[in-house]
Coordinates of C-alpha atoms and ligand atoms in Angstrom, one line a residue:
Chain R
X1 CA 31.3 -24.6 -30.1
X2 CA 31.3 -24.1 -33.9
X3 CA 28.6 -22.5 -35.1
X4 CA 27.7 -25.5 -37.5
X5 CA 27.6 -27.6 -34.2
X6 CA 25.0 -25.3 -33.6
X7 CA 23.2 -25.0 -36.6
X8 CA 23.1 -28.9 -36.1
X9 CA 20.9 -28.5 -32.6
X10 CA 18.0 -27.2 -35.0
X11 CA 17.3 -30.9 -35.2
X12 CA 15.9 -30.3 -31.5
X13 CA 13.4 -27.7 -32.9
X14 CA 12.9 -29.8 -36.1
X15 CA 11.6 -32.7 -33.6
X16 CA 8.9 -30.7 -31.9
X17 CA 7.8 -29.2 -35.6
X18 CA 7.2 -32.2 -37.6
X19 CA 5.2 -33.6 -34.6
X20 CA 3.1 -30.5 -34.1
X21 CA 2.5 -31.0 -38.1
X22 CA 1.9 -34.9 -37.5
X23 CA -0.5 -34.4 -34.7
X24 CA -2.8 -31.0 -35.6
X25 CA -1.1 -29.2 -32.5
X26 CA -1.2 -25.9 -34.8
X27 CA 1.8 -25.0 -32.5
X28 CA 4.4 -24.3 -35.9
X29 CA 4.3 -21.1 -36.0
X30 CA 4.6 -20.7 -32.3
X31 CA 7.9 -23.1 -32.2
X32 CA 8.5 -20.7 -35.3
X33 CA 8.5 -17.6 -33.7
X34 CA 10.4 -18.5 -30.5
X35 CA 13.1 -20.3 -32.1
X36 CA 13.6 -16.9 -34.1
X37 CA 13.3 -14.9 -31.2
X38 CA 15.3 -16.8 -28.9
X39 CA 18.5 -16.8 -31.3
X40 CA 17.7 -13.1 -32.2
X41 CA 17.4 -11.6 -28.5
X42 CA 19.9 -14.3 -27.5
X43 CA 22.9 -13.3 -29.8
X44 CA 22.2 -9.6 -29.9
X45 CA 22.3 -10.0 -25.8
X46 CA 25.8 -11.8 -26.3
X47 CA 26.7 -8.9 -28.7
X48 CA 25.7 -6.6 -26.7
X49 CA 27.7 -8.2 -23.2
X50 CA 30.9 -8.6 -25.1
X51 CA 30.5 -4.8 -26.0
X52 CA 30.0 -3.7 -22.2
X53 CA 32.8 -6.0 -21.3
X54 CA 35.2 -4.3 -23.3
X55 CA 34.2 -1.2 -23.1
X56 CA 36.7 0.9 -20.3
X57 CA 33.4 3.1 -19.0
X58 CA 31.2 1.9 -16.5
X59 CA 28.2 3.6 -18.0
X60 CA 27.2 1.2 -20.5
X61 CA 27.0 -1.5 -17.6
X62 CA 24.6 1.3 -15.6
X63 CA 22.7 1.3 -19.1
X64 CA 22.0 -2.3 -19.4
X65 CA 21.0 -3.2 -15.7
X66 CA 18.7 -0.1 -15.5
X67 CA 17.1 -0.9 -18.8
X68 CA 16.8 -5.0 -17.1
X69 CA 15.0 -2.7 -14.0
X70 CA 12.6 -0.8 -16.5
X71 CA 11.5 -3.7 -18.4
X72 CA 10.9 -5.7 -14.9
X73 CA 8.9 -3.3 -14.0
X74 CA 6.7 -2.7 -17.0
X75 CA 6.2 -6.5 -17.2
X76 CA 5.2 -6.6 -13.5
X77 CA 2.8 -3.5 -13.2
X78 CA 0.6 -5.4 -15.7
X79 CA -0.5 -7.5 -12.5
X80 CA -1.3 -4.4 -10.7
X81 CA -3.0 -2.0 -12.2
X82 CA -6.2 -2.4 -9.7
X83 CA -3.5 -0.6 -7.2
X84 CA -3.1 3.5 -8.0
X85 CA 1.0 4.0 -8.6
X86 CA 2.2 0.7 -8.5
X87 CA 4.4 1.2 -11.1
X88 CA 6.3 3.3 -8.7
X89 CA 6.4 0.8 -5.9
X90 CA 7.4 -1.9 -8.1
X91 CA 10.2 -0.1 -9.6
X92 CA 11.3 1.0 -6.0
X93 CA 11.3 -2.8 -5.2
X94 CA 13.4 -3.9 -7.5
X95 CA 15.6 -1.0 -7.0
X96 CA 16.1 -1.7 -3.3
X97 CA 16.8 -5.6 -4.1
X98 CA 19.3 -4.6 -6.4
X99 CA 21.2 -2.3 -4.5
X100 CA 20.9 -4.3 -1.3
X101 CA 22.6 -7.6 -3.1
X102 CA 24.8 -5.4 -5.2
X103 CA 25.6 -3.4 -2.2
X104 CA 26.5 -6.9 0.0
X105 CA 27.9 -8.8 -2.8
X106 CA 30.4 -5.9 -3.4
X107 CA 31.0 -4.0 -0.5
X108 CA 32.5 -7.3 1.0
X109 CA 34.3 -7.7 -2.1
X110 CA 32.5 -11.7 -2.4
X111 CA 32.5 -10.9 -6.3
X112 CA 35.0 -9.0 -8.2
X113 CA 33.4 -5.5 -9.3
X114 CA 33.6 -6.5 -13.2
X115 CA 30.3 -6.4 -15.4
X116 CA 31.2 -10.2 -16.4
X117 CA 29.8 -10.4 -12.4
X118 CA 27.6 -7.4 -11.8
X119 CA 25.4 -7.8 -14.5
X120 CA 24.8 -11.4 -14.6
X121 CA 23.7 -11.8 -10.9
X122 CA 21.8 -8.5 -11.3
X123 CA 19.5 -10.4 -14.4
X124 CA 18.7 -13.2 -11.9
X125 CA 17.7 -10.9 -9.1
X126 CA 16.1 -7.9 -11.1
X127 CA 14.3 -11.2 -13.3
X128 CA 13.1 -12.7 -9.7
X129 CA 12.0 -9.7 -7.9
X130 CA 9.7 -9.6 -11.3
X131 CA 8.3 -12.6 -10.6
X132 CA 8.0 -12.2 -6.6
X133 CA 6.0 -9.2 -7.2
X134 CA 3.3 -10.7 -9.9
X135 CA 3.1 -12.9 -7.4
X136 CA 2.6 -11.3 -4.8
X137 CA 0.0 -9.1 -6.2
X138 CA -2.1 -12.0 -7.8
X139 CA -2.3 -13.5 -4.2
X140 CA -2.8 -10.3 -2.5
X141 CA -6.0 -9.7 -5.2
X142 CA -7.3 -12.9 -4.6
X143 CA -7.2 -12.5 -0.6
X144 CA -9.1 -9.2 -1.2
X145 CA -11.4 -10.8 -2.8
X146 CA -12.1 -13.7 -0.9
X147 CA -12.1 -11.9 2.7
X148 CA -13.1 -8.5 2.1
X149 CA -15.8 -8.9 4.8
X150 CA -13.2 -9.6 7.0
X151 CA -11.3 -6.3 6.0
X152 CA -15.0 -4.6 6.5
X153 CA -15.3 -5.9 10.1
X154 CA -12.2 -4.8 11.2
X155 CA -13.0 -1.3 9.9
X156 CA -16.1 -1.5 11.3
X157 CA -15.0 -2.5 14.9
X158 CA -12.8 0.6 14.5
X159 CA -9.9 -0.5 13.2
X160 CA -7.2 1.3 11.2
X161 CA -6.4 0.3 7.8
X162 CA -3.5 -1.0 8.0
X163 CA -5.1 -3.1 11.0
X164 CA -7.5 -3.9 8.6
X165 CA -5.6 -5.3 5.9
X166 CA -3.0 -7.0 7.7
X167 CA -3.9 -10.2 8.0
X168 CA -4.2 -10.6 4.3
X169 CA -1.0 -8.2 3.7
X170 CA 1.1 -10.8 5.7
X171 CA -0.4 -14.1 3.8
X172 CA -0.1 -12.6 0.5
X173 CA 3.8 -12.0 1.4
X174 CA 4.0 -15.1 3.1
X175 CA 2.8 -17.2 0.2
X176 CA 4.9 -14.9 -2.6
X177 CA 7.9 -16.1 -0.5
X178 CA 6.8 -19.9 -0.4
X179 CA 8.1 -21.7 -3.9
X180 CA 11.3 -19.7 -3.4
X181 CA 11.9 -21.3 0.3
X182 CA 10.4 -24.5 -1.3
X183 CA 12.1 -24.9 -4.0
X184 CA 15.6 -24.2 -2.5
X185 CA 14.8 -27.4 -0.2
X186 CA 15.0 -29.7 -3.6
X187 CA 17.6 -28.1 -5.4
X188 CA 20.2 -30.3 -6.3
X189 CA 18.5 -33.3 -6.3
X190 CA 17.3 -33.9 -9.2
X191 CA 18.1 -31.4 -11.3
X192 CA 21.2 -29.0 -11.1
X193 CA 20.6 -25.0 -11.4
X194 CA 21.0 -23.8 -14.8
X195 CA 23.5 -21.2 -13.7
X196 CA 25.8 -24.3 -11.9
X197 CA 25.0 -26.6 -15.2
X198 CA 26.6 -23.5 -17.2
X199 CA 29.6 -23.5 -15.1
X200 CA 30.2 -26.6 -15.2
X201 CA 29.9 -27.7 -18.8
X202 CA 32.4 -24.3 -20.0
X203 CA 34.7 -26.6 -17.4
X204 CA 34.3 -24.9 -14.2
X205 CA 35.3 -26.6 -11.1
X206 CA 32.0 -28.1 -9.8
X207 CA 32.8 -27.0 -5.9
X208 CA 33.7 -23.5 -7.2
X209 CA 30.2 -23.6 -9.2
X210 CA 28.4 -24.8 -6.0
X211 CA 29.7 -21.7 -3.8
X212 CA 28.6 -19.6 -6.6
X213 CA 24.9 -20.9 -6.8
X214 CA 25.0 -20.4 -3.1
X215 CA 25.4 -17.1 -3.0
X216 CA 22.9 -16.9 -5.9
X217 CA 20.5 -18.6 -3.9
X218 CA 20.5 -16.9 -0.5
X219 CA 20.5 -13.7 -2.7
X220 CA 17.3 -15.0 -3.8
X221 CA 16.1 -15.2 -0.2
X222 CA 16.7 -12.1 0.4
X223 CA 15.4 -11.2 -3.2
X224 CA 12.1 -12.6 -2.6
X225 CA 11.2 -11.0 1.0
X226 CA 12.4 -7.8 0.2
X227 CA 10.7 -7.6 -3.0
X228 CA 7.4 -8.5 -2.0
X229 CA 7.4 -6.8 1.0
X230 CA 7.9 -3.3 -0.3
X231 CA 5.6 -3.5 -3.0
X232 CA 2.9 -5.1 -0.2
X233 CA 3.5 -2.1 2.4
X234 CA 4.1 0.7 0.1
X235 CA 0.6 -0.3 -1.8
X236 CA -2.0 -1.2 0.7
X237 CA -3.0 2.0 1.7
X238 CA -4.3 2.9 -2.4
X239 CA -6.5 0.6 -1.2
X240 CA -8.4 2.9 1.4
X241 CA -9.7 6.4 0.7
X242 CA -8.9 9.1 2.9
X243 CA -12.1 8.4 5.0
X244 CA -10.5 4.5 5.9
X245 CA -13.0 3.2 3.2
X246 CA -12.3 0.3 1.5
X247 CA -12.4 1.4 -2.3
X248 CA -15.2 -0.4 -4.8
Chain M
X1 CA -32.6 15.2 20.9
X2 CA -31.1 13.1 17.9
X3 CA -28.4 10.8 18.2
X4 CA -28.0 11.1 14.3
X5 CA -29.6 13.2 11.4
X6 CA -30.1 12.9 7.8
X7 CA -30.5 15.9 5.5
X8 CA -31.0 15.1 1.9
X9 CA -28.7 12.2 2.0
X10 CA -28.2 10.3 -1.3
X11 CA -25.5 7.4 -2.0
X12 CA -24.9 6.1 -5.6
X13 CA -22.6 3.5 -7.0
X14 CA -20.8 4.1 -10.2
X15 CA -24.3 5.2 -12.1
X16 CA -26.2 3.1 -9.7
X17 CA -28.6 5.3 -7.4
X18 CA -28.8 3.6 -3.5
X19 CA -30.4 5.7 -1.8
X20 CA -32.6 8.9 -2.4
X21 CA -33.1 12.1 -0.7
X22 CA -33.1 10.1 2.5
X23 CA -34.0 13.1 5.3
X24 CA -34.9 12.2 8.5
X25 CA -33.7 11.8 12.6
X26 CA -32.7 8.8 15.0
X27 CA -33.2 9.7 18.4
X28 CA -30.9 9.6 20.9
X29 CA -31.6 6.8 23.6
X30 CA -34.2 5.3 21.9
X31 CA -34.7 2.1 19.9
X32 CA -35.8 3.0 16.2
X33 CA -35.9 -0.5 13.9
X34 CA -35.1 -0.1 10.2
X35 CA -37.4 -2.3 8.3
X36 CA -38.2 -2.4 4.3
X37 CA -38.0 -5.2 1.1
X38 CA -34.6 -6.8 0.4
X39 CA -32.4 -4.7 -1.6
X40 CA -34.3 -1.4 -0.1
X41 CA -30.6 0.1 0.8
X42 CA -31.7 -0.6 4.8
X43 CA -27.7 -2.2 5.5
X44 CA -26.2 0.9 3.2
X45 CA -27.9 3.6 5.2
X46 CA -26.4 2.0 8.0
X47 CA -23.2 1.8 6.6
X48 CA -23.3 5.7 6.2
X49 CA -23.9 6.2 10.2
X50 CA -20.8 4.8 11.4
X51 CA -18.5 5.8 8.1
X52 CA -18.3 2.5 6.3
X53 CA -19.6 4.7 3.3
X54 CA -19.7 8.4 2.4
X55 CA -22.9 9.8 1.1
X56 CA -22.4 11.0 -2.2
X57 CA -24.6 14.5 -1.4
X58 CA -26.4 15.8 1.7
X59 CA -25.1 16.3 5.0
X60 CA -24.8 13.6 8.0
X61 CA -24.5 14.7 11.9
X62 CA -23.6 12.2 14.3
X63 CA -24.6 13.7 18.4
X64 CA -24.7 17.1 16.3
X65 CA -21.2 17.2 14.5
X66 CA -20.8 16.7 11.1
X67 CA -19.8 13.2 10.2
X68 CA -16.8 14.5 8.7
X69 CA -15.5 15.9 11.6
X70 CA -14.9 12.7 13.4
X71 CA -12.0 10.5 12.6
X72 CA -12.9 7.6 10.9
X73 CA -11.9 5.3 13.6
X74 CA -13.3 7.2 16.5
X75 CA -16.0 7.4 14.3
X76 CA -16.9 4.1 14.5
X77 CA -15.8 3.1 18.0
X78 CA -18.8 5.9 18.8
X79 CA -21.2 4.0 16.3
X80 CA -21.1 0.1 16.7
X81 CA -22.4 -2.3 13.9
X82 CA -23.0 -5.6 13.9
X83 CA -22.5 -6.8 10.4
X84 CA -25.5 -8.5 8.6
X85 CA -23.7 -11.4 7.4
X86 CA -22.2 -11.8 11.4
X87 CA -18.1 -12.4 10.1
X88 CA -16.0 -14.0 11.7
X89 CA -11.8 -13.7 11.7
X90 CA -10.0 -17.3 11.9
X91 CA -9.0 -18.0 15.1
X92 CA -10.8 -18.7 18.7
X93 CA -14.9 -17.1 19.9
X94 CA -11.7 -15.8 22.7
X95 CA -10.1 -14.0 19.8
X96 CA -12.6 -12.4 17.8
X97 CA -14.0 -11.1 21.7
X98 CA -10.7 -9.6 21.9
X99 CA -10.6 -7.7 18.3
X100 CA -12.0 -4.3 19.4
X101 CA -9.7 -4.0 22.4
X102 CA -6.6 -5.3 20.8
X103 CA -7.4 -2.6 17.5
X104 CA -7.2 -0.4 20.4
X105 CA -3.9 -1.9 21.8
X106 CA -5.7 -2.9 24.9
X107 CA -6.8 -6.4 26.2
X108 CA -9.8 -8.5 27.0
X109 CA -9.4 -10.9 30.4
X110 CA -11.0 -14.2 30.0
X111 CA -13.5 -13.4 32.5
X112 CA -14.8 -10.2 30.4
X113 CA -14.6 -12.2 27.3
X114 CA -17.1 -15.0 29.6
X115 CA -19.4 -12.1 30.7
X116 CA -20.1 -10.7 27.3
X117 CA -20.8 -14.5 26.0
X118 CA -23.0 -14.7 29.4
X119 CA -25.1 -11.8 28.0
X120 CA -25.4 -13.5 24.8
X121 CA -26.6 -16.5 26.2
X122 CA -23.9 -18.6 25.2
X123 CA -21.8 -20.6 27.6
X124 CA -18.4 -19.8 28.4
X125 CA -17.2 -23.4 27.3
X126 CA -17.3 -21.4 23.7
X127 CA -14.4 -19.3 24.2
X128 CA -11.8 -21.5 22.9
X129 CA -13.7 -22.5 19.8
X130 CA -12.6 -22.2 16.6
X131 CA -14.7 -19.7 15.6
X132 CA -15.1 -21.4 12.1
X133 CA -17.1 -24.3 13.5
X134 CA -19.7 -21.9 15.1
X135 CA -23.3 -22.7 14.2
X136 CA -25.1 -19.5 12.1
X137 CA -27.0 -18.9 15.2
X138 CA -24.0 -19.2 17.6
X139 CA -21.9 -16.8 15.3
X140 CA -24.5 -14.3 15.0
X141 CA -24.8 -13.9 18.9
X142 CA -20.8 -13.7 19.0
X143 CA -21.2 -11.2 16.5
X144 CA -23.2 -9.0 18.8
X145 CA -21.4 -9.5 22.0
X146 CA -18.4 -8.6 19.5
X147 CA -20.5 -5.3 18.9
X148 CA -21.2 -4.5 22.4
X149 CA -17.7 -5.0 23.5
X150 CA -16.0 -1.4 22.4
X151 CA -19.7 -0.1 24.6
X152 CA -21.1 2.5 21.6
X153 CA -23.4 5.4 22.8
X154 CA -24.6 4.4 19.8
X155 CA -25.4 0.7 18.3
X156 CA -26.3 -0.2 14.4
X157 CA -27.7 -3.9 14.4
X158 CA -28.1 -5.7 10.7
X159 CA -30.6 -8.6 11.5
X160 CA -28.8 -9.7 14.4
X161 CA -31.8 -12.5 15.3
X162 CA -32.1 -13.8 11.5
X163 CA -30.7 -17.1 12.3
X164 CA -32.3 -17.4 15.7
X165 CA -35.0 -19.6 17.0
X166 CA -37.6 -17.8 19.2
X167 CA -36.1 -18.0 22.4
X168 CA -32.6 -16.9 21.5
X169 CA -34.1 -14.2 19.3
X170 CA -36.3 -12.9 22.4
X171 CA -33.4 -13.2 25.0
X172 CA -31.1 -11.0 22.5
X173 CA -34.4 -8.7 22.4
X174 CA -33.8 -8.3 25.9
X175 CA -30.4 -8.0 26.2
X176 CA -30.9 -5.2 23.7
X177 CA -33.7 -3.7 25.6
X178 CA -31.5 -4.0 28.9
X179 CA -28.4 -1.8 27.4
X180 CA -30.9 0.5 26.3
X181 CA -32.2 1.0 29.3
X182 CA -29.3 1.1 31.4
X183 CA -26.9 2.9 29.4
X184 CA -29.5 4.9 27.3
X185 CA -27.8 3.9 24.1
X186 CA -29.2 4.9 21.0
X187 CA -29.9 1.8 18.4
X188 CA -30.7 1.6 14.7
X189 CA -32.0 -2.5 14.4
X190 CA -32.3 -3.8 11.0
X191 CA -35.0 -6.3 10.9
X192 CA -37.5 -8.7 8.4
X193 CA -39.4 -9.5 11.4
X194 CA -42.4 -6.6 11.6
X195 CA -43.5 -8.0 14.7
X196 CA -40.1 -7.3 16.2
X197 CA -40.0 -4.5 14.7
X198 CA -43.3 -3.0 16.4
X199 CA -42.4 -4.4 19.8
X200 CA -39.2 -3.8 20.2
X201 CA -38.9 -0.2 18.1
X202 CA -39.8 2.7 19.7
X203 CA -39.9 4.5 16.5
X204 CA -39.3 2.6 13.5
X205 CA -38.4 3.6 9.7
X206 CA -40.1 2.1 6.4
X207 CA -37.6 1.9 3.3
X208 CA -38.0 1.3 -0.3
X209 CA -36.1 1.5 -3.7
X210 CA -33.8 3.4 -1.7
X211 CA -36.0 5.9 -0.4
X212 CA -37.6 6.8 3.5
X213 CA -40.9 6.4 2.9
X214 CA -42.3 6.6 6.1
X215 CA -40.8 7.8 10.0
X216 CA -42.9 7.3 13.1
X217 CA -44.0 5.6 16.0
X218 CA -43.4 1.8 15.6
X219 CA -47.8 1.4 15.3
X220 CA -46.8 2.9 11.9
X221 CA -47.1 -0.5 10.3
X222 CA -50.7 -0.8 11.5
X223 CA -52.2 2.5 11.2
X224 CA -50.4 3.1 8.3
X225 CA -52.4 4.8 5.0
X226 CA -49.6 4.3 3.0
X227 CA -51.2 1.4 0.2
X228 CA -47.0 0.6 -0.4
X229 CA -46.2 0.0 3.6
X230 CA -49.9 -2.0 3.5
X231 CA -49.0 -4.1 1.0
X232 CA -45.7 -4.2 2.2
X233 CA -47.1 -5.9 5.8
X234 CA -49.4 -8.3 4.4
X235 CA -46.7 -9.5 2.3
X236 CA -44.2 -9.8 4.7
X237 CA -47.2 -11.4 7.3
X238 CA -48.1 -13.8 5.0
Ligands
ATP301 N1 -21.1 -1.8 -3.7 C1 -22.3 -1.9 -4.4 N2 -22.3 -1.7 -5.7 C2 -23.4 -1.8 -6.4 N3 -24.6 -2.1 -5.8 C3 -24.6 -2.2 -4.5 C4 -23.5 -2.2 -3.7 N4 -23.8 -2.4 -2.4 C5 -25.1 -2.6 -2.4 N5 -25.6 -2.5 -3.7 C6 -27.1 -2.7 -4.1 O1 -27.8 -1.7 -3.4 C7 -29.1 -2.2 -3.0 C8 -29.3 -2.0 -1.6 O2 -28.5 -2.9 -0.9 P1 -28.6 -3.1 0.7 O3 -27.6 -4.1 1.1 O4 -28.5 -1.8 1.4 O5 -30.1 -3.7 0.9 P2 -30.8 -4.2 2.2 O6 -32.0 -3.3 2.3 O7 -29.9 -4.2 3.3 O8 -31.3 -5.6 1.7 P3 -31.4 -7.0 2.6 O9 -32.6 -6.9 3.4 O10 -31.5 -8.0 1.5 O11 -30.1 -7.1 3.4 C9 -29.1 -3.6 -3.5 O12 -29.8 -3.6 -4.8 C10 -27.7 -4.0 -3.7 O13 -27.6 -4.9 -4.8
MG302 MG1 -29.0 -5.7 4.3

């Protein structure tokens, strides 16, 4: 694509602009700013990728996924700040998806070891193991909330903590894991993965794009349950004190 | 000899100040009821006997240790509570029966589970109801037979009879009576009632704004000279 072509897709911002004016949506400057910081953060991340491509040393690729792994986590511990250290455990989560999907996807030599593979499928798991763990932790707040008497009793009857919080550990997980089971049931159906739709249209062939948003996709299983389940057990226990009191 | 002593005991909240200089004695075996106005701290004192909460300053012995001697979960095995507002964990009446067994990795048979609902006066045809559709009355009496099921030395009871109608409340009185008799268990009974509080409480503790204001015999709230605890009757009498 020429890069008039794609000066000529501004009509599709232009669009959304003069109706925001039209209507009184007061949403210019919003369409403003994220058209500039799409193309901005957009073309400085192609920049950036056809740098690391080149370059011979692996480093720069190490660079650029741990940098995707610190900003995941950042993002993500915003949810969390009720829970001491969850930085920490969010970090570690995203850590141990990587490496475990890395480790398969590699070690069995399904994708070449090449950053024009590595660093890709690294965005979409480190990106997703963001998202699992927000939410995860909104749902695990909200199960606190709404059955802490439950938490109480169990305490009470002389339970443990971990007895005591399990019930709501393993719903919170369970429902974090939901619209990535759910939504894999659908796919296809409608409307095709935007890593398959990339394929395709730079002229892919479409079976060779399938196998590949297959393997994205069970990553993404595994991706989900890991993800929320170490940040789940790893952080329950801030919850308690050192007596087996829930904290106020 | 006392079951479990108080010594200066105070309990605050962030800058909120529960409880006050709260000094006093239950005595072992015997049944002392805990009564006082809403919001007195009479459920947070409890809460400090079996390790729910920590006192903030002052000292706590439980049969003449230090509270914090005990580990938290033998703690409270040793010191049963029925909660005040009677919860319930989704599932069957069978499987919140089981709950203090199974946190112990041990079982309940059905025919235990049917004894303690026995006791509670509820029939056994309850045990595989969701416990969700329980009436308030019902749930409160699964509550206690809950309670009684780990078989404390000692038992802390947060208006257990609230939502009971005279006859179940005096058939739980019994029952209550019976375990102190027989097993000579030590219990702390939260109640609005003053009437059951005086026949039912051997000794029986007044509470206000956080504080003990009064420790006695359960005639207390007759022959009281206290104008607060006076006032406090014919209110609650009225
Ligand atoms: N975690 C908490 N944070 C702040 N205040 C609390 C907390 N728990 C209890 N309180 C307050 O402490 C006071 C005593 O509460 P408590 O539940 O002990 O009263 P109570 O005597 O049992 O009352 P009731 O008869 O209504 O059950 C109340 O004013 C209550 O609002
Ligand atoms: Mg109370």
């Amino acid at each position: 694509m020429t890069y008039t072509a794609l000066s000529l897709t501004l009509i599709f911002v232009f669009i959304p602009f003069i109706l925001s004016k039209a209507l009184h949506l007061g949403l210019e400057k919003d369409i403003f700013i994220a058209t500039a910081r799409s193309t901005v953060q957009l073309l400085a991340v192609g920049y950036i990728l056809s740098f690391v491509f080149e370059a011979e040393s692996a480093i720069f690729m190490v660079l650029m996924v741990s940098l995707m792994i610190v900003v995941a986590t950042l993002n993500a511990r915003k949810k969390g700040r009720w829970l001491r250290g969850i930085t920490w455990k969010i970090a570690l989560a995203i850590i141990a998806v990587e490496l475990i999907t890395q480790g398969v996807l590699l070690g069995f030599h399904i994708v070449p070891a090449t950053p024009q593979y590595i660093i890709p499928i690294s965005g979409m798991m480190i990106g997703n193991a963001m998202v699992i763990s927000i939410l995860f932790l909104n749902r695990f707040r909200a199960e606190l909330d709404a059955r802490a008497d439950e938490v109480e009793l169990l305490l009470s009857l002389g339970g443990t903590p971990k007895q005591a919080i399990h019930r709501q550990l393993i719903d919170a997980i369970k429902a974090s894991m939901i619209p990535t089971i759910e939504s894999q049931k659908t796919i296809g159906l409608v409307q095709l993965p935007g890593m398959m739709s990339g394929q395709i249209i730079g002229g892919a062939d479409p079976i060779q794009a399938v196998q590949f948003q297959l393997l994205i996709i069970f990553a993404l299983l595994t991706c989900a349950a890991v993800s929320s389940t170490i940040v789940g057990f790893t952080s329950y226990r801030t919850l308690f004190n050192e007596r087996m009191q829930l904290h106020h | 000899m006392s079951a479990i002593t108080f010594q200066n005991v105070s309990y605050a909240v962030e800058d909120r100040q529960l409880l006050t200089n709260i000094t006093g004695s239950f005595e072992q075996g015997r049944i002392t009821t805990l009564v006082g106005p809403s919001g007195a701290g009479k459920t947070t004192l409890l809460k400090l006997c079996n390790g729910l909460l920590s006192p903030t300053s002052g000292t706590i012995t439980v049969q003449q240790k230090p509270i914090d001697t005990f580990v938290p979960t033998t703690l409270r095995q040793t010191v049963g509570m029925a909660l005040q507002a009677a919860p319930m964990i989704s599932g069957t009446v069978y499987d919140n029966l089981c709950l203090p067994k199974k946190l112990q990795r041990q079982t309940l048979s059905i025919e235990d589970a049917q004894k303690w609902l026995e006791d509670v006066h509820l029939p056994a045809s309850l045990l595989t109801q969701q416990a969700r559709d329980l009436s308030g009355g019902q749930r409160q009496r699964v509550s206690i037979a809950r309670t009684l099921v780990n078989r404390s030395p000692i038992l802390l009871l947060d208006e257990i009879t609230s939502a009971l109608d005279r006859t179940a409340c005096r058939e739980i009185e019994t029952l209550i009576q019976k375990i102190n008799d027989k097993y000579g268990t030590t219990i702390i009974w939260i109640t609005h009632n003053l009437e059951q509080a005086m026949t039912i409480g051997h000794h029986t503790w007044v509470m206000m704004d956080g504080q003990l204001i009064e420790a006695g015999p359960s005639s207390l709230l007759e022959t009281t000279t206290n104008e607060q605890i006076q006032a406090f009757v014919r209110g609650e009498a009225r």
